[in-house]
Short mmCIF file of the C-alpha atoms (twelve columns), coordinates in Angstrom:
data_MODEL
# 
_entry.id   MODEL 
# 
loop_
_atom_site.group_PDB 
_atom_site.id 
_atom_site.type_symbol 
_atom_site.label_atom_id 
_atom_site.label_alt_id 
_atom_site.label_comp_id 
_atom_site.label_asym_id 
_atom_site.label_seq_id 
_atom_site.Cartn_x 
_atom_site.Cartn_y 
_atom_site.Cartn_z 
_atom_site.pdbx_PDB_model_num 
ATOM 1   C CA . MET A 1   0.000  0.000  0.000   1 
ATOM 2   C CA . LYS A 2   2.777  2.421  0.953   1 
ATOM 3   C CA . PHE A 3   4.642  1.539  -2.262  1 
ATOM 4   C CA . THR A 4   1.566  2.394  -4.386  1 
ATOM 5   C CA . LYS A 5   1.160  5.779  -2.678  1 
ATOM 6   C CA . LEU A 6   4.740  6.717  -3.569  1 
ATOM 7   C CA . PHE A 7   4.912  5.045  -6.964  1 
ATOM 8   C CA . LEU A 8   1.951  6.803  -8.623  1 
ATOM 9   C CA . PRO A 9   3.051  10.391 -7.761  1 
ATOM 10  C CA . ALA A 10  6.615  9.580  -8.838  1 
ATOM 11  C CA . ILE A 11  5.445  8.300  -12.241 1 
ATOM 12  C CA . LEU A 12  3.150  11.304 -12.751 1 
ATOM 13  C CA . GLY A 13  5.946  13.710 -11.828 1 
ATOM 14  C CA . LEU A 14  8.357  12.029 -14.221 1 
ATOM 15  C CA . ALA A 15  5.782  12.166 -17.020 1 
ATOM 16  C CA . LEU A 16  5.227  15.906 -16.462 1 
ATOM 17  C CA . VAL A 17  8.956  16.679 -16.456 1 
ATOM 18  C CA . THR A 18  9.518  14.611 -19.615 1 
ATOM 19  C CA . THR A 19  6.649  16.324 -21.435 1 
ATOM 20  C CA . ALA A 20  7.823  19.792 -20.396 1 
ATOM 21  C CA . CYS A 21  11.380 19.079 -21.567 1 
ATOM 22  C CA . GLN A 22  10.185 17.784 -24.932 1 
ATOM 23  C CA . GLU A 23  7.963  20.830 -25.485 1 
ATOM 24  C CA . GLY A 24  10.838 23.153 -24.586 1 
ATOM 25  C CA . ALA A 25  13.153 21.441 -27.053 1 
ATOM 26  C CA . MET A 26  10.526 21.546 -29.803 1 
ATOM 27  C CA . GLN A 27  9.826  25.236 -29.148 1 
ATOM 28  C CA . GLN A 28  13.501 26.079 -29.625 1 
ATOM 29  C CA . LYS A 29  13.445 24.401 -33.045 1 
ATOM 30  C CA . LYS A 30  10.344 26.217 -34.235 1 
ATOM 31  C CA . ASP A 31  10.008 29.703 -35.602 1 
ATOM 32  C CA . ASP A 32  7.366  31.427 -33.470 1 
ATOM 33  C CA . THR A 33  5.499  32.994 -36.388 1 
ATOM 34  C CA . THR A 34  5.395  30.109 -38.823 1 
ATOM 35  C CA . GLY A 35  5.863  26.816 -37.063 1 
ATOM 36  C CA . SER A 36  8.671  25.894 -39.450 1 
ATOM 37  C CA . THR A 37  12.138 24.767 -38.484 1 
ATOM 38  C CA . SER A 38  14.946 27.279 -38.307 1 
ATOM 39  C CA . SER A 39  16.972 28.380 -41.316 1 
ATOM 40  C CA . THR A 40  19.672 26.288 -42.995 1 
ATOM 41  C CA . GLU A 41  22.221 26.978 -45.733 1 
ATOM 42  C CA . GLY A 42  21.111 27.152 -49.369 1 
ATOM 43  C CA . THR A 43  17.731 28.719 -48.721 1 
ATOM 44  C CA . GLU A 44  15.660 30.466 -51.356 1 
ATOM 45  C CA . LYS A 45  12.734 32.856 -50.950 1 
ATOM 46  C CA . ALA A 46  9.710  32.939 -53.227 1 
ATOM 47  C CA . THR A 47  6.032  33.714 -53.526 1 
ATOM 48  C CA . GLY A 48  4.005  30.582 -54.092 1 
ATOM 49  C CA . THR A 49  0.666  28.853 -53.692 1 
ATOM 50  C CA . LEU A 50  0.191  26.413 -50.823 1 
ATOM 51  C CA . THR A 51  -2.520 23.793 -51.317 1 
ATOM 52  C CA . TRP A 52  -3.993 21.657 -48.546 1 
ATOM 53  C CA . ALA A 53  -5.492 18.351 -49.739 1 
ATOM 54  C CA . GLY A 54  -6.448 16.864 -46.376 1 
ATOM 55  C CA . GLU A 55  -4.978 14.553 -43.747 1 
ATOM 56  C CA . TYR A 56  -3.295 11.356 -44.943 1 
ATOM 57  C CA . MET A 57  -5.265 9.274  -42.456 1 
ATOM 58  C CA . SER A 58  -8.483 10.508 -44.089 1 
ATOM 59  C CA . ASP A 59  -7.356 9.640  -47.633 1 
ATOM 60  C CA . GLY A 60  -6.029 13.157 -48.151 1 
ATOM 61  C CA . CYS A 61  -2.697 14.124 -49.698 1 
ATOM 62  C CA . GLY A 62  -1.306 16.753 -47.318 1 
ATOM 63  C CA . PHE A 63  0.384  19.928 -48.582 1 
ATOM 64  C CA . THR A 64  1.849  20.850 -51.952 1 
ATOM 65  C CA . LEU A 65  3.574  24.103 -52.826 1 
ATOM 66  C CA . GLU A 66  3.579  25.620 -56.308 1 
ATOM 67  C CA . ILE A 67  6.370  28.049 -57.164 1 
ATOM 68  C CA . ASP A 68  6.736  29.515 -60.662 1 
ATOM 69  C CA . GLY A 69  4.428  26.886 -62.172 1 
ATOM 70  C CA . LYS A 70  6.234  23.899 -60.608 1 
ATOM 71  C CA . THR A 71  4.697  21.794 -57.826 1 
ATOM 72  C CA . TYR A 72  6.808  20.641 -54.870 1 
ATOM 73  C CA . LYS A 73  6.189  18.337 -51.914 1 
ATOM 74  C CA . PRO A 74  7.432  19.626 -48.541 1 
ATOM 75  C CA . GLU A 75  9.306  16.823 -46.753 1 
ATOM 76  C CA . ASN A 76  8.628  18.510 -43.423 1 
ATOM 77  C CA . GLU A 77  4.956  19.303 -44.023 1 
ATOM 78  C CA . ASP A 78  4.109  18.133 -40.507 1 
ATOM 79  C CA . THR A 79  5.800  21.300 -39.180 1 
ATOM 80  C CA . ILE A 80  3.485  23.627 -41.144 1 
ATOM 81  C CA . ASP A 81  1.133  25.333 -38.714 1 
ATOM 82  C CA . ALA A 82  -2.462 24.091 -38.546 1 
ATOM 83  C CA . ALA A 83  -3.641 27.599 -39.541 1 
ATOM 84  C CA . PHE A 84  -2.572 26.719 -43.107 1 
ATOM 85  C CA . LYS A 85  -4.850 23.654 -43.204 1 
ATOM 86  C CA . VAL A 86  -7.685 25.328 -45.050 1 
ATOM 87  C CA . GLU A 87  -9.499 23.785 -47.976 1 
ATOM 88  C CA . GLY A 88  -8.117 24.908 -51.306 1 
ATOM 89  C CA . SER A 89  -5.104 27.089 -52.040 1 
ATOM 90  C CA . MET A 90  -3.612 30.238 -50.571 1 
ATOM 91  C CA . PRO A 91  -0.831 32.595 -51.628 1 
ATOM 92  C CA . VAL A 92  2.239  32.419 -49.370 1 
ATOM 93  C CA . GLU A 93  5.721  33.816 -48.943 1 
ATOM 94  C CA . VAL A 94  8.079  30.908 -48.362 1 
ATOM 95  C CA . GLU A 95  11.726 30.343 -47.538 1 
ATOM 96  C CA . PHE A 96  12.811 26.845 -48.530 1 
ATOM 97  C CA . VAL A 97  15.652 24.503 -49.443 1 
ATOM 98  C CA . ARG A 98  15.558 22.338 -52.574 1 
ATOM 99  C CA . LEU A 99  16.294 18.718 -51.667 1 
ATOM 100 C CA . ASN A 100 17.293 17.449 -55.134 1 
ATOM 101 C CA . GLU A 101 15.235 14.312 -54.564 1 
ATOM 102 C CA . GLN A 102 11.715 13.135 -55.292 1 
ATOM 103 C CA . ILE A 103 9.195  12.651 -52.500 1 
ATOM 104 C CA . ASP A 104 6.525  10.049 -53.162 1 
ATOM 105 C CA . ARG A 105 3.696  9.987  -50.660 1 
ATOM 106 C CA . ARG A 106 1.008  7.485  -51.576 1 
ATOM 107 C CA . CYS A 107 -2.262 9.091  -50.652 1 
ATOM 108 C CA . GLY A 108 -5.940 9.013  -51.351 1 
ATOM 109 C CA . LEU A 109 -7.398 5.891  -52.880 1 
ATOM 110 C CA . SER A 110 -5.069 5.901  -55.886 1 
ATOM 111 C CA . PRO A 111 -2.187 3.406  -56.033 1 
ATOM 112 C CA . ASP A 112 -0.419 5.655  -58.571 1 
ATOM 113 C CA . SER A 113 2.808  7.446  -57.731 1 
ATOM 114 C CA . LYS A 114 2.465  11.090 -56.779 1 
ATOM 115 C CA . ALA A 115 6.229  11.731 -56.744 1 
ATOM 116 C CA . MET A 116 7.247  15.402 -56.776 1 
ATOM 117 C CA . ASP A 117 10.473 17.289 -56.293 1 
ATOM 118 C CA . GLY A 118 11.069 17.677 -52.581 1 
ATOM 119 C CA . ILE A 119 11.701 20.818 -50.589 1 
ATOM 120 C CA . ARG A 120 12.214 21.589 -46.919 1 
ATOM 121 C CA . ILE A 121 10.253 24.607 -45.746 1 
ATOM 122 C CA . VAL A 122 12.266 26.934 -43.518 1 
ATOM 123 C CA . SER A 123 9.552  29.553 -43.007 1 
ATOM 124 C CA . ILE A 124 6.152  30.264 -44.470 1 
ATOM 125 C CA . THR A 125 3.697  33.134 -44.057 1 
ATOM 126 C CA . LYS A 126 0.331  33.920 -45.575 1 
ATOM 127 C CA . ASN A 127 0.561  36.507 -48.336 1 
# 
């Protein structure tokens, strides 16, 4: 009985400390205004069109970004703030790094490849 009274608070305390440390580390990696990771070498800036095609788990296809008529797949699309998850497209200002590799995310009900040139978004803001 005495062991249970000490064990439960100790586990809860450890869980809280672990969660707080993880959130602190994640916050340092994120840009406060965009939710994107901090800048790296070889970045480019452009005006583009961000399209949200829904969550993968709901047969959606996530984000795509069109710049100068070419469509790219962000490899770090999970870091794009939820405020950008609106149906359709929106104009954006984006800082990004070209990855020089294709990203193929199978999505929707189609078995076909949807491979696109990959980019890593450094920062993104609504235009």
